């Protein structure tokens, strides 16, 4: 029998979540973001979950080629652009659209020869200060690209720092949107702007394209819970109890003896650890479900195992089913307990975890 640790991936949940992204901003077209192996769900599964998107966006050029090989003929966008001049041949051959965020990339384009018009997403650094041209350098970059016969459509792109956080006063969302609008005023081009947070929380922000990622997988980008947004979890991480211990007051559990019993208690050992993608920094008290009952982890997460409190799960036994996150236990709840976000947990699902496809609803 294989190890009971399995990630159940629900393609219909992704389809449902994509529909929500589209309905939120009906006037916009949708790039479904499939980077990082579709946020840990598997590229090919992400493709099936998001087949109704207008385009697929990702970071990894080899995965973009794979999407073409899997039969995707609609647009593909490389969100970080290309990295090296040799990538341009691939971009041309597979008709990949790409972000252009620096003059070095434009210089590489100027040196190249292409069979098809390049579809460029000119990226502005509208205040996040990662990739992109500053607002005052944006038009010059636009004009330089526009002058190139190899360049076809140019789309205006930026990325929002605080779409999930209405209270951010360091850099309010609308200040950033205003900067972008001011610096693009008068340019006759489409706009590619909103992530999941903007799609869900700020559908009023005018854009021709939205770029939802986390919401497709049933995680919240912030603001409200995923369930309040009507999103369904696309990944449920499950395992089973493989060992049990009765301990008494003063007994300690696991490495570092981080948890000590204050009275008699029953401990369950779950076949899932940080080598499966469960966060090692999850503290005592992180929620987990055993046989449908919500309980807590106790003791340090180890490579292959977690220990859980079964004191209030009287029916628990060897073989009891365990849900680490997903259906019945929002990934965001586990992430919050562990001081991280759902994004990091799903992306970190380890390759050794068996994947099963099933509709959870
Ligand atoms: C990852 C990414 C997104 C998707 O963000 P979510 O918060 O997951 O919706 C959108 N745009 C860019 C440029 C990204 O890198």
mmCIF file of C-alpha atoms and ligand atoms in Angstrom:
data_model
loop_
_atom_site.group_PDB
_atom_site.id
_atom_site.type_symbol
_atom_site.label_atom_id
_atom_site.label_comp_id
_atom_site.label_asym_id
_atom_site.label_seq_id
_atom_site.Cartn_x
_atom_site.Cartn_y
_atom_site.Cartn_z
ATOM 1 C CA UNK A 1 0.000 0.000 0.000
ATOM 2 C CA UNK A 2 1.360 3.445 -0.807
ATOM 3 C CA UNK A 3 1.916 5.934 1.998
ATOM 4 C CA UNK A 4 -1.451 7.518 2.893
ATOM 5 C CA UNK A 5 -0.248 11.075 2.237
ATOM 6 C CA UNK A 6 -2.172 12.407 -0.753
ATOM 7 C CA UNK A 7 -3.121 15.706 -2.298
ATOM 8 C CA UNK A 8 -6.606 15.628 -3.764
ATOM 9 C CA UNK A 9 -6.825 18.057 -6.655
ATOM 10 C CA UNK A 10 -10.283 19.211 -7.682
ATOM 11 C CA UNK A 11 -10.353 20.409 -11.289
ATOM 12 C CA UNK A 12 -14.016 21.407 -11.068
ATOM 13 C CA UNK A 13 -13.180 23.705 -8.131
ATOM 14 C CA UNK A 14 -10.663 25.519 -10.339
ATOM 15 C CA UNK A 15 -13.270 25.835 -13.087
ATOM 16 C CA UNK A 16 -15.731 27.266 -10.578
ATOM 17 C CA UNK A 17 -13.161 29.714 -9.190
ATOM 18 C CA UNK A 18 -12.179 30.880 -12.673
ATOM 19 C CA UNK A 19 -15.839 31.617 -13.344
ATOM 20 C CA UNK A 20 -15.896 33.838 -10.243
ATOM 21 C CA UNK A 21 -12.816 35.699 -11.472
ATOM 22 C CA UNK A 22 -14.486 36.308 -14.819
ATOM 23 C CA UNK A 23 -17.855 37.344 -13.406
ATOM 24 C CA UNK A 24 -16.191 39.825 -11.059
ATOM 25 C CA UNK A 25 -14.847 41.920 -13.918
ATOM 26 C CA UNK A 26 -17.025 40.914 -16.871
ATOM 27 C CA UNK A 27 -15.610 43.543 -19.210
ATOM 28 C CA UNK A 28 -12.055 42.226 -18.827
ATOM 29 C CA UNK A 29 -10.399 39.184 -20.323
ATOM 30 C CA UNK A 30 -8.646 36.763 -18.003
ATOM 31 C CA UNK A 31 -5.093 35.500 -17.763
ATOM 32 C CA UNK A 32 -5.244 32.448 -15.512
ATOM 33 C CA UNK A 33 -1.924 32.384 -13.659
ATOM 34 C CA UNK A 34 -0.353 28.908 -13.775
ATOM 35 C CA UNK A 35 3.138 29.764 -12.529
ATOM 36 C CA UNK A 36 4.975 27.555 -10.042
ATOM 37 C CA UNK A 37 3.443 24.360 -11.368
ATOM 38 C CA UNK A 38 -0.015 25.915 -11.102
ATOM 39 C CA UNK A 39 0.658 26.905 -7.503
ATOM 40 C CA UNK A 40 1.576 23.301 -6.728
ATOM 41 C CA UNK A 41 -1.479 21.747 -8.385
ATOM 42 C CA UNK A 42 0.329 20.518 -11.504
ATOM 43 C CA UNK A 43 0.642 22.380 -14.787
ATOM 44 C CA UNK A 44 -1.508 20.012 -16.789
ATOM 45 C CA UNK A 45 -4.245 20.037 -14.145
ATOM 46 C CA UNK A 46 -4.103 23.804 -14.045
ATOM 47 C CA UNK A 47 -4.552 23.802 -17.787
ATOM 48 C CA UNK A 48 -7.697 21.675 -17.524
ATOM 49 C CA UNK A 49 -9.016 23.758 -14.643
ATOM 50 C CA UNK A 50 -8.469 26.973 -16.574
ATOM 51 C CA UNK A 51 -9.296 25.961 -20.128
ATOM 52 C CA UNK A 52 -11.989 28.636 -20.253
ATOM 53 C CA UNK A 53 -9.503 31.447 -19.591
ATOM 54 C CA UNK A 54 -8.618 33.836 -22.393
ATOM 55 C CA UNK A 55 -4.928 33.248 -21.789
ATOM 56 C CA UNK A 56 -2.525 31.503 -19.444
ATOM 57 C CA UNK A 57 0.218 33.393 -17.614
ATOM 58 C CA UNK A 58 3.305 31.997 -15.956
ATOM 59 C CA UNK A 59 6.977 32.601 -15.280
ATOM 60 C CA UNK A 60 8.707 29.457 -16.520
ATOM 61 C CA UNK A 61 9.496 29.350 -20.215
ATOM 62 C CA UNK A 62 9.808 25.544 -20.339
ATOM 63 C CA UNK A 63 6.337 25.225 -18.814
ATOM 64 C CA UNK A 64 5.015 27.667 -21.410
ATOM 65 C CA UNK A 65 6.366 25.413 -24.162
ATOM 66 C CA UNK A 66 4.764 22.450 -22.430
ATOM 67 C CA UNK A 67 1.379 24.210 -22.514
ATOM 68 C CA UNK A 68 1.731 24.543 -26.290
ATOM 69 C CA UNK A 69 2.664 20.863 -26.544
ATOM 70 C CA UNK A 70 -0.454 20.033 -24.514
ATOM 71 C CA UNK A 71 -2.488 21.761 -27.180
ATOM 72 C CA UNK A 72 -3.145 25.227 -25.769
ATOM 73 C CA UNK A 73 -3.489 27.596 -28.738
ATOM 74 C CA UNK A 74 -4.774 30.720 -26.983
ATOM 75 C CA UNK A 75 -2.322 33.357 -25.640
ATOM 76 C CA UNK A 76 0.436 32.576 -23.156
ATOM 77 C CA UNK A 77 2.132 35.350 -21.196
ATOM 78 C CA UNK A 78 5.551 35.215 -19.529
ATOM 79 C CA UNK A 79 5.063 37.449 -16.496
ATOM 80 C CA UNK A 80 8.774 38.069 -15.855
ATOM 81 C CA UNK A 81 9.540 38.275 -19.540
ATOM 82 C CA UNK A 82 12.521 36.521 -21.086
ATOM 83 C CA UNK A 83 15.846 36.204 -19.338
ATOM 84 C CA UNK A 84 18.350 35.782 -22.102
ATOM 85 C CA UNK A 85 18.655 36.426 -25.815
ATOM 86 C CA UNK A 86 18.387 32.680 -26.478
ATOM 87 C CA UNK A 87 14.861 32.722 -25.016
ATOM 88 C CA UNK A 88 13.709 34.944 -27.842
ATOM 89 C CA UNK A 89 13.872 32.116 -30.381
ATOM 90 C CA UNK A 90 11.559 30.080 -28.113
ATOM 91 C CA UNK A 91 9.237 33.025 -27.614
ATOM 92 C CA UNK A 92 9.015 33.465 -31.377
ATOM 93 C CA UNK A 93 8.599 29.774 -32.219
ATOM 94 C CA UNK A 94 5.880 29.179 -29.605
ATOM 95 C CA UNK A 95 4.192 32.568 -29.934
ATOM 96 C CA UNK A 96 4.648 33.531 -26.304
ATOM 97 C CA UNK A 97 3.713 36.995 -25.125
ATOM 98 C CA UNK A 98 6.096 38.451 -22.571
ATOM 99 C CA UNK A 99 6.676 41.292 -20.144
ATOM 100 C CA UNK A 100 9.359 43.828 -20.978
ATOM 101 C CA UNK A 101 10.568 45.558 -17.852
ATOM 102 C CA UNK A 102 14.039 46.935 -18.618
ATOM 103 C CA UNK A 103 16.029 48.518 -21.423
ATOM 104 C CA UNK A 104 18.390 45.540 -21.593
ATOM 105 C CA UNK A 105 15.465 43.437 -22.830
ATOM 106 C CA UNK A 106 14.583 46.017 -25.457
ATOM 107 C CA UNK A 107 18.190 46.018 -26.664
ATOM 108 C CA UNK A 108 18.004 42.216 -27.062
ATOM 109 C CA UNK A 109 14.801 42.556 -29.075
ATOM 110 C CA UNK A 110 16.455 45.155 -31.287
ATOM 111 C CA UNK A 111 19.199 42.660 -32.155
ATOM 112 C CA UNK A 112 16.808 39.821 -33.006
ATOM 113 C CA UNK A 113 14.976 38.606 -36.098
ATOM 114 C CA UNK A 114 11.518 37.152 -35.698
ATOM 115 C CA UNK A 115 9.002 35.241 -37.780
ATOM 116 C CA UNK A 116 5.877 36.547 -36.056
ATOM 117 C CA UNK A 117 5.098 39.944 -34.509
ATOM 118 C CA UNK A 118 6.145 40.065 -30.852
ATOM 119 C CA UNK A 119 3.318 40.615 -28.361
ATOM 120 C CA UNK A 120 4.806 42.737 -25.631
ATOM 121 C CA UNK A 121 3.516 43.670 -22.183
ATOM 122 C CA UNK A 122 5.400 46.796 -21.220
ATOM 123 C CA UNK A 123 5.718 46.774 -17.484
ATOM 124 C CA UNK A 124 5.660 49.851 -15.324
ATOM 125 C CA UNK A 125 7.183 50.122 -11.895
ATOM 126 C CA UNK A 126 4.259 52.087 -10.539
ATOM 127 C CA UNK A 127 5.600 51.985 -7.006
ATOM 128 C CA UNK A 128 6.204 48.395 -6.014
ATOM 129 C CA UNK A 129 9.866 48.782 -6.949
ATOM 130 C CA UNK A 130 10.438 45.329 -8.264
ATOM 131 C CA UNK A 131 10.269 45.022 -12.054
ATOM 132 C CA UNK A 132 9.419 47.723 -14.545
ATOM 133 C CA UNK A 133 10.122 51.141 -15.954
ATOM 134 C CA UNK A 134 9.553 54.108 -13.688
ATOM 135 C CA UNK A 135 6.576 56.236 -14.750
ATOM 136 C CA UNK A 136 8.825 58.966 -16.149
ATOM 137 C CA UNK A 137 10.744 56.456 -18.310
ATOM 138 C CA UNK A 138 7.668 54.573 -19.483
ATOM 139 C CA UNK A 139 6.821 56.560 -22.595
ATOM 140 C CA UNK A 140 10.393 56.472 -23.871
ATOM 141 C CA UNK A 141 10.359 52.683 -23.494
ATOM 142 C CA UNK A 142 6.997 52.547 -25.244
ATOM 143 C CA UNK A 143 8.252 54.676 -28.137
ATOM 144 C CA UNK A 144 11.431 52.631 -28.456
ATOM 145 C CA UNK A 145 9.390 49.425 -28.736
ATOM 146 C CA UNK A 146 6.780 51.007 -30.994
ATOM 147 C CA UNK A 147 9.547 51.947 -33.432
ATOM 148 C CA UNK A 148 10.536 48.308 -33.906
ATOM 149 C CA UNK A 149 8.949 46.527 -36.882
ATOM 150 C CA UNK A 150 9.256 43.223 -34.987
ATOM 151 C CA UNK A 151 6.897 44.420 -32.275
ATOM 152 C CA UNK A 152 3.175 43.897 -32.766
ATOM 153 C CA UNK A 153 0.736 44.653 -29.988
ATOM 154 C CA UNK A 154 1.996 46.472 -26.879
ATOM 155 C CA UNK A 155 -0.073 46.042 -23.712
ATOM 156 C CA UNK A 156 0.451 48.249 -20.662
ATOM 157 C CA UNK A 157 1.127 46.248 -17.539
ATOM 158 C CA UNK A 158 1.740 46.870 -13.869
ATOM 159 C CA UNK A 159 1.441 44.952 -10.618
ATOM 160 C CA UNK A 160 -0.288 46.198 -7.472
ATOM 161 C CA UNK A 161 1.412 46.163 -4.077
ATOM 162 C CA UNK A 162 -1.590 46.557 -1.799
ATOM 163 C CA UNK A 163 -4.767 45.498 -3.555
ATOM 164 C CA UNK A 164 -5.466 43.174 -0.614
ATOM 165 C CA UNK A 165 -4.990 45.824 2.045
ATOM 166 C CA UNK A 166 -7.407 48.738 2.107
ATOM 167 C CA UNK A 167 -5.769 50.067 5.269
ATOM 168 C CA UNK A 168 -2.276 50.412 3.875
ATOM 169 C CA UNK A 169 -1.266 54.016 4.363
ATOM 170 C CA UNK A 170 2.398 53.644 3.391
ATOM 171 C CA UNK A 171 1.348 53.245 -0.230
ATOM 172 C CA UNK A 172 -2.421 53.333 -0.720
ATOM 173 C CA UNK A 173 -3.751 51.252 -3.593
ATOM 174 C CA UNK A 174 -5.394 54.170 -5.338
ATOM 175 C CA UNK A 175 -2.154 56.191 -5.284
ATOM 176 C CA UNK A 176 -0.550 53.404 -7.258
ATOM 177 C CA UNK A 177 -3.461 53.121 -9.682
ATOM 178 C CA UNK A 178 -3.332 56.894 -10.198
ATOM 179 C CA UNK A 179 0.378 56.824 -10.945
ATOM 180 C CA UNK A 180 -0.184 54.148 -13.545
ATOM 181 C CA UNK A 181 -3.093 56.007 -15.099
ATOM 182 C CA UNK A 182 -1.251 59.314 -15.249
ATOM 183 C CA UNK A 183 1.812 57.782 -16.865
ATOM 184 C CA UNK A 184 -0.213 55.886 -19.478
ATOM 185 C CA UNK A 185 -2.728 58.627 -20.310
ATOM 186 C CA UNK A 186 -3.181 59.027 -24.032
ATOM 187 C CA UNK A 187 -1.473 55.770 -24.989
ATOM 188 C CA UNK A 188 -3.767 53.769 -27.222
ATOM 189 C CA UNK A 189 -3.199 50.326 -25.764
ATOM 190 C CA UNK A 190 -4.846 47.684 -23.619
ATOM 191 C CA UNK A 191 -4.219 47.546 -19.878
ATOM 192 C CA UNK A 192 -3.196 44.410 -17.982
ATOM 193 C CA UNK A 193 -3.407 45.027 -14.292
ATOM 194 C CA UNK A 194 -5.441 43.166 -11.647
ATOM 195 C CA UNK A 195 -4.291 40.219 -9.544
ATOM 196 C CA UNK A 196 -6.770 38.151 -7.482
ATOM 197 C CA UNK A 197 -7.016 40.784 -4.768
ATOM 198 C CA UNK A 198 -7.890 43.531 -7.236
ATOM 199 C CA UNK A 199 -10.270 41.244 -9.125
ATOM 200 C CA UNK A 200 -12.170 40.315 -5.954
ATOM 201 C CA UNK A 201 -11.923 43.484 -3.885
ATOM 202 C CA UNK A 202 -11.590 46.218 -6.526
ATOM 203 C CA UNK A 203 -13.496 45.234 -9.646
ATOM 204 C CA UNK A 204 -14.017 48.961 -10.246
ATOM 205 C CA UNK A 205 -10.364 49.410 -11.264
ATOM 206 C CA UNK A 206 -10.473 49.752 -15.019
ATOM 207 C CA UNK A 207 -8.464 47.115 -16.839
ATOM 208 C CA UNK A 208 -8.726 45.139 -20.072
ATOM 209 C CA UNK A 209 -7.088 42.067 -18.565
ATOM 210 C CA UNK A 210 -7.110 40.550 -15.073
ATOM 211 C CA UNK A 211 -4.462 38.128 -13.834
ATOM 212 C CA UNK A 212 -5.962 35.961 -11.077
ATOM 213 C CA UNK A 213 -3.725 33.358 -9.457
ATOM 214 C CA UNK A 214 -4.401 32.347 -5.859
ATOM 215 C CA UNK A 215 -8.181 32.620 -6.160
ATOM 216 C CA UNK A 216 -8.249 29.977 -8.904
ATOM 217 C CA UNK A 217 -6.930 27.501 -6.388
ATOM 218 C CA UNK A 218 -9.381 28.465 -3.688
ATOM 219 C CA UNK A 219 -7.065 30.554 -1.543
ATOM 220 C CA UNK A 220 -7.867 34.066 -0.472
ATOM 221 C CA UNK A 221 -5.603 36.929 -1.487
ATOM 222 C CA UNK A 222 -6.755 38.702 1.704
ATOM 223 C CA UNK A 223 -9.607 40.938 2.771
ATOM 224 C CA UNK A 224 -12.141 38.162 3.317
ATOM 225 C CA UNK A 225 -12.026 34.396 3.616
ATOM 226 C CA UNK A 226 -12.018 32.267 0.475
ATOM 227 C CA UNK A 227 -15.471 30.923 1.406
ATOM 228 C CA UNK A 228 -16.854 34.455 1.703
ATOM 229 C CA UNK A 229 -15.672 35.063 -1.845
ATOM 230 C CA UNK A 230 -17.452 31.846 -2.898
ATOM 231 C CA UNK A 231 -14.184 30.104 -3.745
ATOM 232 C CA UNK A 232 -13.743 26.344 -3.465
ATOM 233 C CA UNK A 233 -10.488 24.687 -2.384
ATOM 234 C CA UNK A 234 -8.713 23.025 -5.295
ATOM 235 C CA UNK A 235 -6.170 21.202 -3.127
ATOM 236 C CA UNK A 236 -6.938 19.046 -0.103
ATOM 237 C CA UNK A 237 -3.926 17.557 1.638
ATOM 238 C CA UNK A 238 -4.836 14.360 3.427
ATOM 239 C CA UNK A 239 -3.111 11.612 5.327
ATOM 240 C CA UNK A 240 -3.835 9.161 8.112
ATOM 241 C CA UNK A 241 -2.967 8.367 11.693
ATOM 242 C CA UNK A 242 -0.210 5.756 11.571
ATOM 243 C CA UNK A 243 0.680 5.609 15.271
ATOM 244 C CA UNK A 244 -0.751 6.464 18.681
ATOM 245 C CA UNK A 245 0.715 7.070 22.119
ATOM 246 C CA UNK A 246 -0.851 7.486 25.533
ATOM 247 C CA UNK A 247 1.257 9.931 27.481
ATOM 248 C CA UNK A 248 1.153 11.290 31.010
ATOM 249 C CA UNK A 249 1.917 14.581 32.670
ATOM 250 C CA UNK A 250 5.471 15.694 31.976
ATOM 251 C CA UNK A 251 5.952 13.523 28.885
ATOM 252 C CA UNK A 252 7.427 15.415 25.958
ATOM 253 C CA UNK A 253 6.847 14.857 22.255
ATOM 254 C CA UNK A 254 9.255 14.803 19.346
ATOM 255 C CA UNK A 255 12.446 16.702 18.547
ATOM 256 C CA UNK A 256 13.409 19.383 20.983
ATOM 257 C CA UNK A 257 10.600 18.255 23.318
ATOM 258 C CA UNK A 258 8.698 21.379 22.339
ATOM 259 C CA UNK A 259 5.422 20.154 23.803
ATOM 260 C CA UNK A 260 5.043 18.713 27.287
ATOM 261 C CA UNK A 261 1.819 17.090 28.462
ATOM 262 C CA UNK A 262 0.098 18.803 31.363
ATOM 263 C CA UNK A 263 -1.999 15.761 32.020
ATOM 264 C CA UNK A 264 -2.759 12.403 30.480
ATOM 265 C CA UNK A 265 -3.445 12.646 26.786
ATOM 266 C CA UNK A 266 -3.665 10.656 23.598
ATOM 267 C CA UNK A 267 -1.297 11.548 20.777
ATOM 268 C CA UNK A 268 -1.688 10.610 17.129
ATOM 269 C CA UNK A 269 1.145 10.402 14.649
ATOM 270 C CA UNK A 270 0.256 11.612 11.152
ATOM 271 C CA UNK A 271 2.167 10.528 8.058
ATOM 272 C CA UNK A 272 2.990 13.993 6.773
ATOM 273 C CA UNK A 273 5.948 16.217 7.493
ATOM 274 C CA UNK A 274 7.976 19.063 6.095
ATOM 275 C CA UNK A 275 9.317 16.805 3.352
ATOM 276 C CA UNK A 276 5.726 16.693 2.111
ATOM 277 C CA UNK A 277 5.384 20.456 2.205
ATOM 278 C CA UNK A 278 3.813 20.877 5.617
ATOM 279 C CA UNK A 279 5.410 23.974 7.211
ATOM 280 C CA UNK A 280 8.039 23.101 9.797
ATOM 281 C CA UNK A 281 7.425 26.384 11.559
ATOM 282 C CA UNK A 282 3.776 25.486 12.352
ATOM 283 C CA UNK A 283 3.426 26.026 16.101
ATOM 284 C CA UNK A 284 1.643 23.957 18.722
ATOM 285 C CA UNK A 285 -2.058 24.605 18.208
ATOM 286 C CA UNK A 286 -2.047 24.738 14.397
ATOM 287 C CA UNK A 287 -5.449 23.339 13.359
ATOM 288 C CA UNK A 288 -5.788 19.906 11.771
ATOM 289 C CA UNK A 289 -8.763 17.594 11.249
ATOM 290 C CA UNK A 290 -8.866 13.973 12.402
ATOM 291 C CA UNK A 291 -11.935 11.894 11.551
ATOM 292 C CA UNK A 292 -13.862 15.070 10.880
ATOM 293 C CA UNK A 293 -12.964 16.633 14.241
ATOM 294 C CA UNK A 294 -10.872 19.748 14.390
ATOM 295 C CA UNK A 295 -7.921 19.419 16.732
ATOM 296 C CA UNK A 296 -4.348 20.755 16.924
ATOM 297 C CA UNK A 297 -0.811 19.761 16.242
ATOM 298 C CA UNK A 298 1.489 19.402 19.224
ATOM 299 C CA UNK A 299 5.280 19.105 19.107
ATOM 300 C CA UNK A 300 7.691 20.018 16.352
ATOM 301 C CA UNK A 301 6.875 19.098 12.760
ATOM 302 C CA UNK A 302 9.431 16.552 11.601
ATOM 303 C CA UNK A 303 10.437 15.452 8.131
ATOM 304 C CA UNK A 304 7.875 12.702 7.695
ATOM 305 C CA UNK A 305 5.516 13.052 10.648
ATOM 306 C CA UNK A 306 3.370 15.397 12.673
ATOM 307 C CA UNK A 307 2.001 14.700 16.129
ATOM 308 C CA UNK A 308 -1.540 15.708 17.001
ATOM 309 C CA UNK A 309 -3.688 15.903 20.098
ATOM 310 C CA UNK A 310 -6.363 13.177 20.007
ATOM 311 C CA UNK A 311 -7.682 13.787 23.509
ATOM 312 C CA UNK A 312 -10.974 15.137 22.127
ATOM 313 C CA UNK A 313 -11.186 12.731 19.192
ATOM 314 C CA UNK A 314 -12.303 9.650 21.092
ATOM 315 C CA UNK A 315 -12.977 7.493 18.051
ATOM 316 C CA UNK A 316 -9.549 8.073 16.532
ATOM 317 C CA UNK A 317 -7.607 4.958 15.610
ATOM 318 C CA UNK A 318 -4.737 3.842 13.441
ATOM 319 C CA UNK A 319 -5.967 4.561 9.928
ATOM 320 C CA UNK A 320 -8.165 7.529 10.899
ATOM 321 C CA UNK A 321 -8.281 10.044 8.085
ATOM 322 C CA UNK A 322 -6.515 13.363 8.555
ATOM 323 C CA UNK A 323 -7.023 16.606 6.652
ATOM 324 C CA UNK A 324 -4.057 18.950 6.830
ATOM 325 C CA UNK A 325 -5.749 21.609 4.685
ATOM 326 C CA UNK A 326 -8.355 21.992 1.982
ATOM 327 C CA UNK A 327 -11.921 20.734 2.109
ATOM 328 C CA UNK A 328 -13.169 21.328 5.666
ATOM 329 C CA UNK A 329 -10.060 23.230 6.792
ATOM 330 C CA UNK A 330 -9.173 26.330 4.765
ATOM 331 C CA UNK A 331 -5.523 26.447 3.765
ATOM 332 C CA UNK A 332 -5.489 30.082 4.834
ATOM 333 C CA UNK A 333 -6.355 29.085 8.404
ATOM 334 C CA UNK A 334 -3.406 26.716 8.580
ATOM 335 C CA UNK A 335 -1.159 29.278 6.895
ATOM 336 C CA UNK A 336 -2.152 31.984 9.326
ATOM 337 C CA UNK A 337 -1.426 29.754 12.304
ATOM 338 C CA UNK A 338 1.984 29.024 10.807
ATOM 339 C CA UNK A 339 2.745 32.686 10.117
ATOM 340 C CA UNK A 340 2.576 32.412 6.351
ATOM 341 C CA UNK A 341 0.070 32.596 3.506
ATOM 342 C CA UNK A 342 -1.839 29.934 1.609
ATOM 343 C CA UNK A 343 0.247 30.674 -1.491
ATOM 344 C CA UNK A 344 3.408 29.400 0.165
ATOM 345 C CA UNK A 345 1.794 26.215 1.451
ATOM 346 C CA UNK A 346 0.298 25.157 -1.877
ATOM 347 C CA UNK A 347 3.409 26.037 -3.858
ATOM 348 C CA UNK A 348 5.546 23.996 -1.471
ATOM 349 C CA UNK A 349 3.616 20.740 -1.904
ATOM 350 C CA UNK A 350 6.444 18.245 -2.313
ATOM 351 C CA UNK A 351 6.943 16.013 -5.323
ATOM 352 C CA UNK A 352 6.728 12.863 -3.196
ATOM 353 C CA UNK A 353 3.079 13.487 -2.318
ATOM 354 C CA UNK A 354 0.811 11.297 -4.380
ATOM 355 C CA UNK A 355 -1.787 13.253 -6.336
ATOM 356 C CA UNK A 356 -5.336 12.061 -6.799
ATOM 357 C CA UNK A 357 -7.893 13.922 -8.875
ATOM 358 C CA UNK A 358 -11.347 14.058 -7.423
ATOM 359 C CA UNK A 359 -14.179 16.481 -7.126
ATOM 360 C CA UNK A 360 -14.531 17.368 -3.463
ATOM 361 C CA UNK A 361 -18.084 18.699 -3.817
HETATM 362 C C1 LIG B 1 1.627 35.774 -9.456
HETATM 363 C C2 LIG B 1 1.202 36.939 -10.208
HETATM 364 C C3 LIG B 1 -0.158 37.249 -10.311
HETATM 365 C C4 LIG B 1 -1.232 36.486 -9.578
HETATM 366 O O1 LIG B 1 -1.298 36.962 -8.260
HETATM 367 P P1 LIG B 1 -2.371 36.369 -7.221
HETATM 368 O O2 LIG B 1 -2.173 37.185 -6.013
HETATM 369 O O3 LIG B 1 -1.997 34.937 -7.009
HETATM 370 O O4 LIG B 1 -3.684 36.511 -7.871
HETATM 371 C C5 LIG B 1 -0.527 38.310 -11.114
HETATM 372 N N1 LIG B 1 0.408 39.040 -11.746
HETATM 373 C C6 LIG B 1 1.729 38.789 -11.649
HETATM 374 C C7 LIG B 1 2.699 39.637 -12.370
HETATM 375 C C8 LIG B 1 2.174 37.737 -10.872
HETATM 376 O O5 LIG B 1 3.476 37.486 -10.775
#
